[in-house]
Short mmCIF file of C-alpha atoms and ligand atoms in Angstrom, two decimals:
data_model
loop_
_atom_site.label_atom_id
_atom_site.label_comp_id
_atom_site.label_asym_id
_atom_site.label_seq_id
_atom_site.Cartn_x
_atom_site.Cartn_y
_atom_site.Cartn_z
CA MET A 291 17.01 3.85 4.83
CA ASN A 292 18.57 4.73 8.18
CA GLN A 293 22.16 5.66 9.07
CA LEU A 294 23.00 2.01 9.67
CA GLY A 295 21.97 1.29 6.09
CA VAL A 296 19.30 -1.20 7.06
CA GLY A 297 16.01 -1.12 5.19
CA ILE A 298 12.87 -3.18 5.72
CA ALA A 299 10.96 -5.35 3.27
CA ILE A 300 7.68 -7.18 3.80
CA THR A 301 8.20 -10.39 1.90
CA GLY A 302 5.38 -12.78 2.78
CA SER A 303 1.83 -12.86 4.05
CA GLY A 304 -0.63 -15.45 5.28
CA SER A 305 -4.03 -15.58 6.92
CA ALA A 306 -6.53 -17.92 8.55
CA THR A 307 -10.13 -17.84 9.71
CA PRO A 308 -12.22 -20.45 11.56
CA ALA A 309 -14.50 -22.65 9.45
CA VAL A 310 -17.73 -21.74 11.25
CA VAL A 311 -19.66 -18.83 9.73
CA LEU A 312 -22.44 -16.78 11.38
CA ASP A 313 -24.46 -14.70 8.92
CA ASN A 314 -26.70 -11.69 9.57
CA HIS A 315 -29.88 -13.77 9.26
CA GLN A 316 -28.71 -16.05 12.07
CA LEU A 317 -27.80 -12.98 14.16
CA SER A 318 -31.29 -11.58 13.67
CA GLN A 319 -32.63 -14.70 15.42
CA MET A 320 -30.47 -13.85 18.44
CA VAL A 321 -30.98 -10.07 18.85
CA GLU A 322 -33.41 -7.48 17.48
CA THR A 323 -31.65 -6.64 14.22
CA SER A 324 -31.88 -7.43 10.52
CA ASP A 325 -29.62 -8.29 7.64
CA GLU A 326 -30.71 -5.03 6.00
CA TRP A 327 -29.72 -2.90 9.04
CA ILE A 328 -26.33 -4.57 9.50
CA THR A 329 -25.48 -4.52 5.78
CA THR A 330 -26.42 -0.89 5.20
CA ARG A 331 -24.88 0.43 8.47
CA THR A 332 -21.68 -1.61 8.43
CA GLY A 333 -21.20 -3.55 5.17
CA ILE A 334 -20.89 -6.79 7.16
CA GLN A 335 -22.78 -9.85 5.92
CA GLN A 336 -21.12 -12.65 7.87
CA ARG A 337 -18.25 -13.36 10.25
CA HIS A 338 -16.15 -16.43 11.10
CA LEU A 339 -16.27 -17.67 14.70
CA ALA A 340 -13.91 -19.93 16.63
CA ASP A 341 -15.50 -22.62 18.80
CA SER A 342 -13.96 -24.13 21.93
CA GLN A 343 -11.61 -26.28 19.80
CA GLY A 344 -10.24 -23.15 18.11
CA SER A 345 -7.50 -20.93 19.50
CA VAL A 346 -5.55 -17.80 18.74
CA THR A 347 -2.51 -20.06 18.64
CA ALA A 348 -3.96 -22.35 15.95
CA LEU A 349 -5.17 -19.46 13.75
CA ALA A 350 -1.84 -17.66 14.17
CA VAL A 351 0.19 -20.76 13.28
CA GLU A 352 -1.89 -21.36 10.12
CA ALA A 353 -1.45 -17.72 9.03
CA SER A 354 2.26 -17.82 9.87
CA VAL A 355 2.92 -20.99 7.86
CA GLY A 356 1.48 -19.21 4.79
CA ALA A 357 3.57 -16.08 5.37
CA ILE A 358 6.79 -18.06 5.95
CA ALA A 359 6.25 -20.12 2.77
CA MET A 360 5.55 -17.02 0.67
CA ALA A 361 8.69 -15.33 1.97
CA GLY A 362 10.71 -18.41 1.01
CA ILE A 363 12.28 -18.80 4.44
CA THR A 364 12.06 -21.47 7.15
CA PRO A 365 10.91 -21.04 10.78
CA LYS A 366 14.55 -21.47 11.86
CA ASP A 367 15.37 -18.23 10.02
CA LEU A 368 13.12 -16.22 12.35
CA ASP A 369 14.85 -14.00 14.92
CA LEU A 370 11.70 -12.52 16.44
CA ILE A 371 7.97 -13.28 16.60
CA ILE A 372 5.55 -10.56 17.67
CA LEU A 373 1.92 -11.49 18.26
CA ALA A 374 -0.43 -8.52 18.29
CA THR A 375 -3.56 -9.64 20.12
CA SER A 376 -6.06 -8.54 22.74
CA THR A 377 -7.42 -12.05 23.20
CA PRO A 378 -4.43 -14.27 24.08
CA ASP A 379 -5.01 -17.94 24.86
CA ASP A 380 -2.84 -17.38 27.93
CA LEU A 381 -2.46 -14.02 29.68
CA PHE A 382 1.21 -14.83 30.29
CA GLY A 383 1.63 -14.76 26.51
CA THR A 384 0.66 -16.77 23.47
CA ALA A 385 3.56 -15.95 21.13
CA THR A 386 5.81 -18.58 22.70
CA GLN A 387 3.27 -21.33 21.96
CA ILE A 388 3.28 -20.20 18.33
CA GLN A 389 7.09 -20.22 18.33
CA ALA A 390 7.10 -23.79 19.66
CA LEU A 391 4.53 -25.08 17.16
CA LEU A 392 6.35 -23.45 14.24
CA GLY A 393 9.68 -24.86 15.42
CA ALA A 394 11.16 -21.35 15.32
CA SER A 395 13.75 -22.34 17.89
CA ARG A 396 16.04 -19.31 17.39
CA ALA A 397 13.27 -16.73 17.69
CA VAL A 398 12.42 -14.67 20.73
CA ALA A 399 8.65 -14.31 20.98
CA PHE A 400 6.30 -11.98 22.81
CA ASP A 401 2.76 -10.62 22.75
CA MET A 402 1.80 -6.99 22.41
CA THR A 403 -1.59 -5.35 22.84
CA ALA A 404 -2.87 -2.33 21.00
CA ALA A 405 -6.37 -3.62 20.15
CA CYS A 406 -7.37 -2.95 16.53
CA SER A 407 -4.21 -0.88 16.02
CA GLY A 408 -2.11 -3.89 17.04
CA PHE A 409 -0.90 -4.80 13.57
CA VAL A 410 0.30 -1.28 12.69
CA PHE A 411 1.88 -0.80 16.13
CA GLY A 412 3.51 -4.23 15.75
CA LEU A 413 4.82 -3.38 12.29
CA VAL A 414 6.53 -0.27 13.62
CA THR A 415 7.85 -2.15 16.68
CA ALA A 416 9.28 -4.93 14.51
CA ALA A 417 10.83 -2.31 12.21
CA GLN A 418 12.82 -0.82 15.11
CA PHE A 419 14.52 -4.17 15.79
CA ILE A 420 15.43 -4.50 12.12
CA ARG A 421 16.60 -0.91 11.68
CA THR A 422 18.95 -1.13 14.65
CA GLY A 423 20.50 -4.29 13.20
CA ALA A 424 19.40 -6.35 16.23
CA TYR A 425 17.29 -8.77 14.16
CA LYS A 426 17.06 -9.56 10.46
CA THR A 427 13.92 -11.65 10.09
CA VAL A 428 10.70 -11.01 11.99
CA LEU A 429 7.30 -12.70 11.93
CA LEU A 430 4.50 -10.30 12.83
CA ILE A 431 1.07 -11.76 13.53
CA GLY A 432 -2.24 -10.03 14.20
CA ALA A 433 -4.74 -12.50 15.65
CA ASP A 434 -7.89 -12.17 17.71
CA ILE A 435 -10.86 -14.20 18.87
CA LEU A 436 -13.08 -11.36 20.02
CA SER A 437 -16.14 -13.63 19.92
CA ARG A 438 -14.96 -14.90 23.33
CA TRP A 439 -15.54 -11.46 24.79
CA VAL A 440 -18.60 -10.21 22.93
CA ASP A 441 -21.89 -9.71 24.76
CA TRP A 442 -24.07 -11.75 22.43
CA SER A 443 -27.19 -9.96 23.73
CA ASP A 444 -25.86 -6.48 22.82
CA ARG A 445 -26.92 -5.70 19.25
CA GLY A 446 -24.71 -2.60 19.22
CA THR A 447 -21.54 -4.71 19.32
CA CYS A 448 -22.26 -8.39 18.60
CA ILE A 449 -23.01 -7.70 14.93
CA LEU A 450 -19.55 -6.28 14.33
CA PHE A 451 -16.89 -8.74 15.34
CA GLY A 452 -15.39 -11.88 13.83
CA ASP A 453 -12.33 -14.04 14.48
CA GLY A 454 -9.16 -14.52 12.44
CA ALA A 455 -5.42 -14.15 12.04
CA GLY A 456 -3.03 -12.59 9.55
CA ALA A 457 0.76 -12.65 9.46
CA VAL A 458 3.64 -11.05 7.59
CA VAL A 459 7.36 -11.74 7.35
CA MET A 460 9.54 -8.64 7.61
CA GLN A 461 13.19 -8.80 6.57
CA ALA A 462 16.26 -6.61 6.62
CA SER A 463 16.78 -5.32 3.09
CA GLU A 464 19.10 -3.11 1.06
CA SER A 465 16.15 -1.15 -0.29
CA ASP A 466 13.86 0.31 2.35
CA ARG A 467 10.18 -0.43 1.76
CA LEU A 468 8.82 1.03 5.01
CA LEU A 469 8.46 4.61 3.89
CA GLY A 470 6.83 6.32 6.87
CA PHE A 471 4.64 5.89 9.93
CA GLU A 472 2.76 7.76 12.63
CA LEU A 473 1.34 6.31 15.86
CA ARG A 474 -1.03 7.90 18.37
CA SER A 475 -2.79 7.17 21.67
CA ASP A 476 -5.41 8.99 23.74
CA GLY A 477 -6.20 7.26 27.01
CA THR A 478 -8.62 10.01 28.04
CA GLN A 479 -11.12 8.38 25.67
CA SER A 480 -10.49 4.79 26.76
CA LYS A 481 -14.04 4.34 28.07
CA CYS A 482 -15.40 4.54 24.50
CA LEU A 483 -14.34 0.95 23.86
CA GLN A 484 -13.42 -1.43 26.64
CA LEU A 485 -12.93 -5.03 27.62
CA PRO A 486 -12.23 -4.37 31.30
CA TYR A 487 -11.14 -6.58 34.17
CA LYS A 488 -13.62 -6.30 37.00
CA ALA A 489 -12.97 -7.72 40.41
CA GLN A 490 -14.28 -7.99 43.93
CA ASN A 491 -12.21 -8.02 47.07
CA LYS A 492 -11.55 -11.53 48.30
CA GLU A 493 -10.02 -11.73 51.74
CA ILE A 494 -7.21 -14.29 51.65
CA VAL A 495 -6.10 -13.78 55.24
CA ASN A 496 -7.27 -11.49 58.02
CA GLY A 497 -7.19 -7.89 56.68
CA ILE A 498 -5.60 -8.70 53.30
CA SER A 499 -7.69 -8.92 50.17
CA THR A 500 -6.91 -9.58 46.55
CA ALA A 501 -8.98 -8.61 43.52
CA GLN A 502 -10.61 -11.73 42.13
CA GLY A 503 -12.66 -11.43 38.97
CA THR A 504 -12.58 -11.73 35.23
CA TYR A 505 -12.73 -9.68 32.06
CA HIS A 506 -16.17 -8.39 31.20
CA PRO A 507 -17.70 -8.31 27.72
CA ILE A 508 -16.90 -5.54 25.27
CA THR A 509 -18.68 -2.23 25.76
CA MET A 510 -18.58 0.43 23.07
CA ASN A 511 -19.93 3.89 22.41
CA GLY A 512 -20.31 3.25 18.69
CA LYS A 513 -21.12 6.83 17.74
CA GLU A 514 -18.05 8.22 19.53
CA VAL A 515 -15.72 5.61 18.05
CA TYR A 516 -17.17 6.30 14.61
CA LYS A 517 -16.58 10.06 14.96
CA PHE A 518 -13.05 9.46 16.28
CA ALA A 519 -12.21 7.17 13.36
CA VAL A 520 -13.42 9.40 10.54
CA GLN A 521 -11.64 12.41 12.03
CA LYS A 522 -8.34 10.92 13.24
CA VAL A 523 -7.59 8.24 10.66
CA PRO A 524 -7.26 10.60 7.66
CA GLU A 525 -5.05 12.89 9.79
CA VAL A 526 -2.68 10.13 10.81
CA ILE A 527 -2.45 8.78 7.25
CA GLU A 528 -1.66 12.28 5.99
CA LYS A 529 1.13 12.57 8.60
CA ALA A 530 2.56 9.19 7.61
CA LEU A 531 2.39 10.14 3.92
CA PHE A 532 4.26 13.34 4.75
CA GLN A 533 6.96 11.31 6.54
CA ALA A 534 7.14 9.06 3.50
CA ASN A 535 7.37 12.10 1.22
CA ILE A 536 4.63 10.85 -1.06
CA THR A 537 1.18 12.11 -1.96
CA ALA A 538 -2.21 10.41 -1.60
CA GLU A 539 -2.32 10.06 -5.41
CA GLN A 540 0.76 7.83 -5.26
CA VAL A 541 -0.98 5.35 -2.96
CA ASP A 542 -1.93 2.16 -4.80
CA TRP A 543 -3.92 0.54 -1.99
CA LEU A 544 -5.64 1.86 1.12
CA LEU A 545 -5.76 -0.90 3.74
CA LEU A 546 -7.79 0.29 6.69
CA HIS A 547 -8.72 -1.61 9.79
CA GLN A 548 -11.95 -3.29 8.73
CA ALA A 549 -14.39 -1.78 11.22
CA ASN A 550 -17.24 -0.40 9.15
CA GLN A 551 -17.62 0.14 5.39
CA ARG A 552 -18.93 3.65 6.06
CA ILE A 553 -15.67 4.47 7.89
CA LEU A 554 -13.63 3.07 4.98
CA ASP A 555 -15.64 5.15 2.49
CA ALA A 556 -15.44 8.35 4.59
CA VAL A 557 -11.67 8.07 5.13
CA ALA A 558 -11.03 7.39 1.43
CA GLU A 559 -13.18 10.36 0.48
CA ARG A 560 -11.33 12.68 2.89
CA LEU A 561 -8.03 11.57 1.37
CA THR A 562 -9.47 11.69 -2.19
CA ILE A 563 -8.37 8.10 -2.72
CA PRO A 564 -10.72 6.45 -5.26
CA LYS A 565 -12.88 3.52 -4.15
CA HIS A 566 -11.19 0.99 -6.42
CA LYS A 567 -7.99 1.43 -4.36
CA VAL A 568 -9.72 0.62 -1.06
CA LEU A 569 -9.57 -3.07 -0.15
CA SER A 570 -12.44 -4.38 1.94
CA ASN A 571 -13.32 -7.84 3.23
CA LEU A 572 -15.84 -6.61 5.79
CA ALA A 573 -18.73 -8.39 4.10
CA ARG A 574 -17.10 -11.79 4.69
CA HIS A 575 -15.16 -11.28 7.92
CA GLY A 576 -16.56 -8.36 9.93
CA ASN A 577 -14.16 -6.65 12.33
CA THR A 578 -11.35 -9.07 13.24
CA SER A 579 -9.43 -6.55 15.37
CA ALA A 580 -5.62 -6.97 15.10
CA ALA A 581 -6.10 -9.51 12.29
CA SER A 582 -8.05 -7.28 9.95
CA ILE A 583 -5.23 -5.46 8.13
CA PRO A 584 -2.95 -8.50 7.53
CA LEU A 585 -6.03 -10.52 6.51
CA VAL A 586 -7.08 -8.01 3.87
CA LEU A 587 -3.43 -7.60 2.81
CA ASP A 588 -2.99 -11.34 2.34
CA GLU A 589 -6.21 -11.64 0.35
CA GLY A 590 -5.10 -8.76 -1.90
CA VAL A 591 -1.70 -10.37 -2.48
CA ARG A 592 -3.07 -13.86 -3.17
CA LEU A 593 -5.71 -12.49 -5.56
CA GLY A 594 -2.89 -10.83 -7.49
CA LYS A 595 -4.26 -7.34 -6.84
CA ILE A 596 -1.32 -6.18 -4.73
CA GLN A 597 1.86 -6.41 -6.80
CA PRO A 598 5.52 -6.07 -5.76
CA GLY A 599 6.40 -2.39 -5.42
CA ASP A 600 2.81 -1.25 -4.88
CA VAL A 601 2.50 1.53 -2.32
CA ILE A 602 0.21 0.64 0.58
CA ALA A 603 -1.23 3.02 3.15
CA ALA A 604 -2.34 0.95 6.14
CA SER A 605 -4.13 2.36 9.15
CA GLY A 606 -5.38 0.75 12.34
CA PHE A 607 -7.58 2.37 14.97
CA GLY A 608 -9.57 1.31 17.98
CA ALA A 609 -9.59 0.72 21.71
CA GLY A 610 -7.17 2.59 23.89
CA LEU A 611 -7.90 4.75 22.08
CA THR A 612 -5.05 4.01 19.70
CA TRP A 613 -4.54 4.78 16.05
CA GLY A 614 -1.71 4.76 13.58
CA ALA A 615 -0.66 4.52 9.96
CA ALA A 616 2.22 2.96 8.06
CA ILE A 617 3.18 3.54 4.43
CA PHE A 618 5.08 0.70 2.79
CA GLN A 619 5.78 -0.96 -0.52
CA TRP A 620 4.86 -4.60 -0.90
CA GLY A 621 7.64 -7.14 -1.51
CA MET A 622 11.43 -7.09 -1.78
O1 LIG B 781 -12.54 -1.89 15.96
C1 LIG B 781 -12.97 -0.87 16.81
C2 LIG B 781 -13.58 0.17 16.10
N1 LIG B 781 -15.03 0.13 16.21
C3 LIG B 781 -15.70 0.84 15.35
O2 LIG B 781 -15.14 1.42 14.47
C4 LIG B 781 -17.20 0.97 15.51
C5 LIG B 781 -17.62 2.36 15.09
N2 LIG B 781 -19.05 2.55 15.16
C6 LIG B 781 -19.89 2.00 14.24
O3 LIG B 781 -19.48 1.30 13.36
C7 LIG B 781 -21.34 2.37 14.32
O4 LIG B 781 -21.52 3.38 15.31
C8 LIG B 781 -22.27 1.17 14.66
C9 LIG B 781 -22.35 0.23 13.47
C10 LIG B 781 -21.78 0.44 15.89
C11 LIG B 781 -23.68 1.68 14.93
O5 LIG B 781 -24.16 2.38 13.78
P1 LIG B 781 -24.83 3.81 13.93
O6 LIG B 781 -25.28 4.22 12.59
O7 LIG B 781 -23.86 4.71 14.64
O8 LIG B 781 -26.08 3.51 14.82
P2 LIG B 781 -26.47 4.20 16.21
O9 LIG B 781 -25.65 3.67 17.32
O10 LIG B 781 -26.59 5.68 16.00
O11 LIG B 781 -27.93 3.66 16.38
C12 LIG B 781 -29.01 4.08 15.51
C13 LIG B 781 -30.24 3.27 15.86
C14 LIG B 781 -30.53 3.25 17.35
O12 LIG B 781 -31.94 3.24 17.50
P3 LIG B 781 -32.75 4.58 17.87
O13 LIG B 781 -32.14 5.04 19.18
O14 LIG B 781 -32.48 5.54 16.75
O15 LIG B 781 -34.15 4.12 17.96
C15 LIG B 781 -29.97 1.94 17.82
O16 LIG B 781 -30.64 1.44 18.96
O17 LIG B 781 -30.03 1.89 15.49
C16 LIG B 781 -30.26 1.05 16.62
N3 LIG B 781 -29.36 -0.09 16.52
C17 LIG B 781 -29.69 -1.18 15.84
N4 LIG B 781 -30.79 -1.51 15.13
C18 LIG B 781 -30.80 -2.72 14.54
C19 LIG B 781 -28.11 -0.23 17.04
N5 LIG B 781 -27.63 -1.43 16.70
C20 LIG B 781 -28.57 -2.04 15.95
C21 LIG B 781 -28.65 -3.28 15.31
N6 LIG B 781 -29.77 -3.58 14.61
N7 LIG B 781 -27.66 -4.18 15.36
#
């Protein structure tokens, strides 16, 4: 609880994935890989992919409708909508399209980008608006269609990613359920994982050129990102736990960005959090970037695993490089 007496509660969740599924056997017809290699090295067995009819907007709206219903509010109650995404349908912003489709006419809406850390960064951003008393009810969405930007001939990356969306409703509350957080960035390592804009000079008038190009497919130094994740994620969770004044033993659920089962296992081991407290949907969804944490959260809630009051340690990490952790209790 802050000096203004405003706490934060996360009161609803929702998620959505495209209907089309690509499994490891199908991938092994596209690149030199095997179901055995992908399963043992990553834990991924299949991923959902959006086709040209699909959109970040549509996935986000479906996830949001679920979150709004669970929270027992209406779209008109929303003051703010934050869409965490690296793959917007429109570079000018996609959140406003979601606002329009939901009919959330009172809400201000904007996109933010922090790659696979987007949901945790968005959670903390949304919390600031609530804590200051500026807004009472916020819809936070993590949604990505990375399949648009994957090099489908690169076996080092194309096996990893899937598409999806997850959303939560955050509300001002008398009891504060956001217990602690820690966010980090290190741009010196940005080349480890990129989806860069590349351009060529195009002369538009004598002596004046503009940079015309497009974004190029994802490139990743998998080994470096792996090392970064297993070292930095436990550290940032420990810092967030310290802020929250709770111990790792008091954590009911560890919700990590779903990047690789080996990363999930290594982080849990470092924190001495037992495996049964680590939620994973990697086998079914792969790495869905900003969507992965709210997706796994929503599945845990709807399966009745995550109960009101349960303590959740969530951590996102990825391109930027960015990483962060938030400790919160589920529900009012
Ligand atoms: O959301 C952003 C965060 N991203 C991540 O967290 C990704 C982190 N990194 C990883 O998850 C892992 O590094 C990968 C799954 C990407 C790769 O696993 P790895 O155990 O680090 O494999 P590696 O890159 O060390 O490659 C080992 C071998 C290589 O062959 P040689 O050089 O030993 O002959 C690769 O060429 O495996 C080969 N390889 C593959 N073989 C079959 C790489 N990708 C594949 C593949 N199928 N898909």
